[in-house]
Tab-separated table of C-alpha atoms in Angstrom:
chain	number	residue	atom	x	y	z
A	1	UNK	CA	-16.317	31.128	-35.911
A	2	UNK	CA	-15.424	31.243	-39.763
A	3	UNK	CA	-13.330	28.569	-41.063
A	4	UNK	CA	-13.590	29.618	-44.439
A	5	UNK	CA	-13.526	33.103	-46.526
A	6	UNK	CA	-15.160	33.063	-49.930
A	7	UNK	CA	-14.787	35.887	-52.680
A	8	UNK	CA	-16.279	35.696	-56.016
A	9	UNK	CA	-15.530	38.390	-58.644
A	10	UNK	CA	-17.740	38.809	-61.807
A	11	UNK	CA	-15.820	39.208	-65.252
A	12	UNK	CA	-16.339	38.732	-68.936
A	13	UNK	CA	-13.804	35.535	-68.675
A	14	UNK	CA	-10.264	37.079	-69.307
A	15	UNK	CA	-8.364	39.770	-67.112
A	16	UNK	CA	-5.275	39.373	-64.979
A	17	UNK	CA	-5.351	37.735	-61.549
A	18	UNK	CA	-2.991	38.873	-59.223
A	19	UNK	CA	-2.394	37.664	-55.511
A	20	UNK	CA	-0.001	38.024	-53.024
A	21	UNK	CA	-0.498	36.016	-49.629
A	22	UNK	CA	1.616	35.015	-46.694
A	23	UNK	CA	2.187	31.725	-45.229
A	24	UNK	CA	0.055	29.886	-47.691
A	25	UNK	CA	-0.274	27.103	-50.250
A	26	UNK	CA	-2.187	28.059	-53.415
A	27	UNK	CA	-4.242	25.710	-55.472
A	28	UNK	CA	-5.508	27.304	-59.123
A	29	UNK	CA	-8.064	25.292	-61.099
A	30	UNK	CA	-9.970	26.759	-64.063
A	31	UNK	CA	-13.636	26.376	-64.641
A	32	UNK	CA	-15.803	26.930	-67.604
A	33	UNK	CA	-17.553	29.909	-65.776
A	34	UNK	CA	-16.587	33.543	-66.409
A	35	UNK	CA	-16.096	34.369	-62.800
A	36	UNK	CA	-12.918	34.427	-60.389
A	37	UNK	CA	-13.920	32.538	-57.500
A	38	UNK	CA	-10.985	32.589	-54.507
A	39	UNK	CA	-11.816	30.193	-51.030
A	40	UNK	CA	-9.328	31.150	-48.414
A	41	UNK	CA	-9.325	28.465	-45.428
A	42	UNK	CA	-6.474	26.863	-42.759
A	43	UNK	CA	-5.134	23.765	-42.132
A	44	UNK	CA	-3.924	23.308	-38.278
A	45	UNK	CA	-5.393	24.333	-34.928
A	46	UNK	CA	-5.357	27.997	-34.404
A	47	UNK	CA	-8.057	29.855	-31.936
A	48	UNK	CA	-9.691	32.452	-33.644
A	49	UNK	CA	-11.743	33.170	-36.332
A	50	UNK	CA	-10.090	33.166	-39.649
A	51	UNK	CA	-12.010	36.493	-41.100
A	52	UNK	CA	-10.646	38.557	-37.803
A	53	UNK	CA	-7.366	36.821	-38.382
A	54	UNK	CA	-6.491	38.071	-41.504
A	55	UNK	CA	-6.340	41.264	-43.687
A	56	UNK	CA	-7.640	41.054	-46.836
A	57	UNK	CA	-7.147	43.753	-49.289
A	58	UNK	CA	-9.006	43.703	-52.615
A	59	UNK	CA	-9.637	45.566	-56.017
A	60	UNK	CA	-10.897	44.818	-59.162
A	61	UNK	CA	-10.760	46.885	-62.595
A	62	UNK	CA	-12.796	45.699	-65.218
A	63	UNK	CA	-11.719	42.347	-65.342
A	64	UNK	CA	-8.440	42.661	-63.731
A	65	UNK	CA	-8.526	41.502	-60.146
A	66	UNK	CA	-5.889	42.425	-57.451
A	67	UNK	CA	-6.113	40.635	-53.914
A	68	UNK	CA	-3.502	40.450	-50.879
A	69	UNK	CA	-4.190	38.498	-47.478
A	70	UNK	CA	-1.460	38.966	-44.938
A	71	UNK	CA	-1.699	37.565	-41.426
A	72	UNK	CA	-2.563	40.405	-38.314
A	73	UNK	CA	0.042	40.706	-35.651
A	74	UNK	CA	-1.739	38.887	-32.938
A	75	UNK	CA	-2.030	35.322	-35.426
A	76	UNK	CA	1.669	35.952	-36.115
A	77	UNK	CA	2.211	35.605	-32.267
A	78	UNK	CA	-0.394	32.485	-31.487
A	79	UNK	CA	1.542	30.862	-34.317
A	80	UNK	CA	4.967	31.271	-33.100
A	81	UNK	CA	3.743	29.221	-30.184
A	82	UNK	CA	2.059	26.561	-31.691
A	83	UNK	CA	2.987	22.986	-31.559
A	84	UNK	CA	1.367	21.870	-34.725
A	85	UNK	CA	2.015	23.450	-38.027
A	86	UNK	CA	-0.799	26.057	-39.259
A	87	UNK	CA	-1.097	27.016	-42.789
A	88	UNK	CA	-3.351	29.248	-44.878
A	89	UNK	CA	-4.699	27.438	-47.939
A	90	UNK	CA	-6.144	29.347	-51.019
A	91	UNK	CA	-7.980	27.888	-53.784
A	92	UNK	CA	-8.727	29.782	-57.105
A	93	UNK	CA	-10.932	28.801	-59.933
A	94	UNK	CA	-11.214	31.067	-62.975
A	95	UNK	CA	-11.267	30.853	-66.641
A	96	UNK	CA	-8.342	29.427	-68.693
A	97	UNK	CA	-7.752	32.370	-70.715
A	98	UNK	CA	-6.614	34.744	-67.618
A	99	UNK	CA	-3.249	35.748	-66.905
A	100	UNK	CA	-2.025	35.339	-63.271
A	101	UNK	CA	0.521	36.512	-60.943
A	102	UNK	CA	0.671	34.596	-57.400
A	103	UNK	CA	3.260	35.055	-54.751
A	104	UNK	CA	3.371	33.684	-51.309
A	105	UNK	CA	6.004	34.133	-48.697
A	106	UNK	CA	5.833	30.267	-47.834
A	107	UNK	CA	3.958	27.598	-49.554
A	108	UNK	CA	3.679	25.782	-52.333
A	109	UNK	CA	2.068	26.893	-55.755
A	110	UNK	CA	-0.171	24.217	-58.034
A	111	UNK	CA	-1.620	25.636	-61.270
A	112	UNK	CA	-3.855	23.435	-63.754
A	113	UNK	CA	-3.910	23.897	-67.458
A	114	UNK	CA	-4.011	27.571	-68.379
A	115	UNK	CA	-3.485	30.222	-71.117
A	116	UNK	CA	-1.549	32.108	-69.454
A	117	UNK	CA	1.307	33.968	-69.181
A	118	UNK	CA	1.736	33.254	-65.611
A	119	UNK	CA	4.177	34.225	-62.868
A	120	UNK	CA	4.497	32.264	-59.676
A	121	UNK	CA	6.713	33.260	-56.932
A	122	UNK	CA	7.307	31.476	-53.275
A	123	UNK	CA	9.939	32.339	-50.798
A	124	UNK	CA	10.016	28.515	-49.840
A	125	UNK	CA	7.993	25.970	-51.383
A	126	UNK	CA	7.610	23.667	-54.662
A	127	UNK	CA	5.810	25.292	-57.581
A	128	UNK	CA	4.144	22.925	-59.938
A	129	UNK	CA	2.214	23.668	-63.227
A	130	UNK	CA	0.089	21.746	-66.071
A	131	UNK	CA	0.145	23.033	-69.488
A	132	UNK	CA	0.581	26.842	-70.020
A	133	UNK	CA	-0.039	27.916	-73.496
A	134	UNK	CA	1.969	31.348	-73.197
A	135	UNK	CA	5.007	32.255	-71.189
A	136	UNK	CA	5.811	31.027	-67.680
A	137	UNK	CA	7.940	32.552	-65.077
A	138	UNK	CA	8.520	30.716	-61.803
A	139	UNK	CA	10.953	31.180	-59.153
A	140	UNK	CA	11.366	29.834	-55.345
A	141	UNK	CA	13.775	30.252	-53.106
A	142	UNK	CA	13.587	26.950	-51.604
A	143	UNK	CA	11.752	23.857	-53.567
A	144	UNK	CA	11.360	22.181	-56.596
A	145	UNK	CA	10.098	23.763	-59.969
A	146	UNK	CA	8.099	21.535	-62.280
A	147	UNK	CA	6.248	23.340	-65.430
A	148	UNK	CA	4.708	20.293	-67.606
A	149	UNK	CA	4.593	22.396	-70.574
A	150	UNK	CA	5.090	26.044	-71.704
A	151	UNK	CA	4.318	27.548	-75.122
A	152	UNK	CA	6.601	30.315	-74.947
A	153	UNK	CA	9.983	31.215	-72.833
A	154	UNK	CA	10.027	29.635	-69.446
């Protein structure tokens, strides 16, 4: 069974990373490499293979990366009947010069120091960012917002 899905995108170190997820926590950290690395895993018990339970669509145009991860219908049904909570976890490593647009239907978003600009939206969860050199747009329908520092409009 596949407990993790990993994707690596080669870039020149600048671009836009757009990610839309269902029922997922997102953790974004920077690294000194020019690539973007995404790792999807899960927390909690759920019979099945992660690769078979998710619909992953992705595209890359030059240095701009778009990724969407959705739960397949059969896993949604299994999750409704579970006693222990199940959550998708998305770990991202990318260059600090990237612009990001992150959206999750339910989960927390944590972003380390980044040049930005950034947009982070969660329908239910907390958002916490480090120092962002450019503009920051954060929105949650139910949770806390913490922006350590922004170099432009929040």
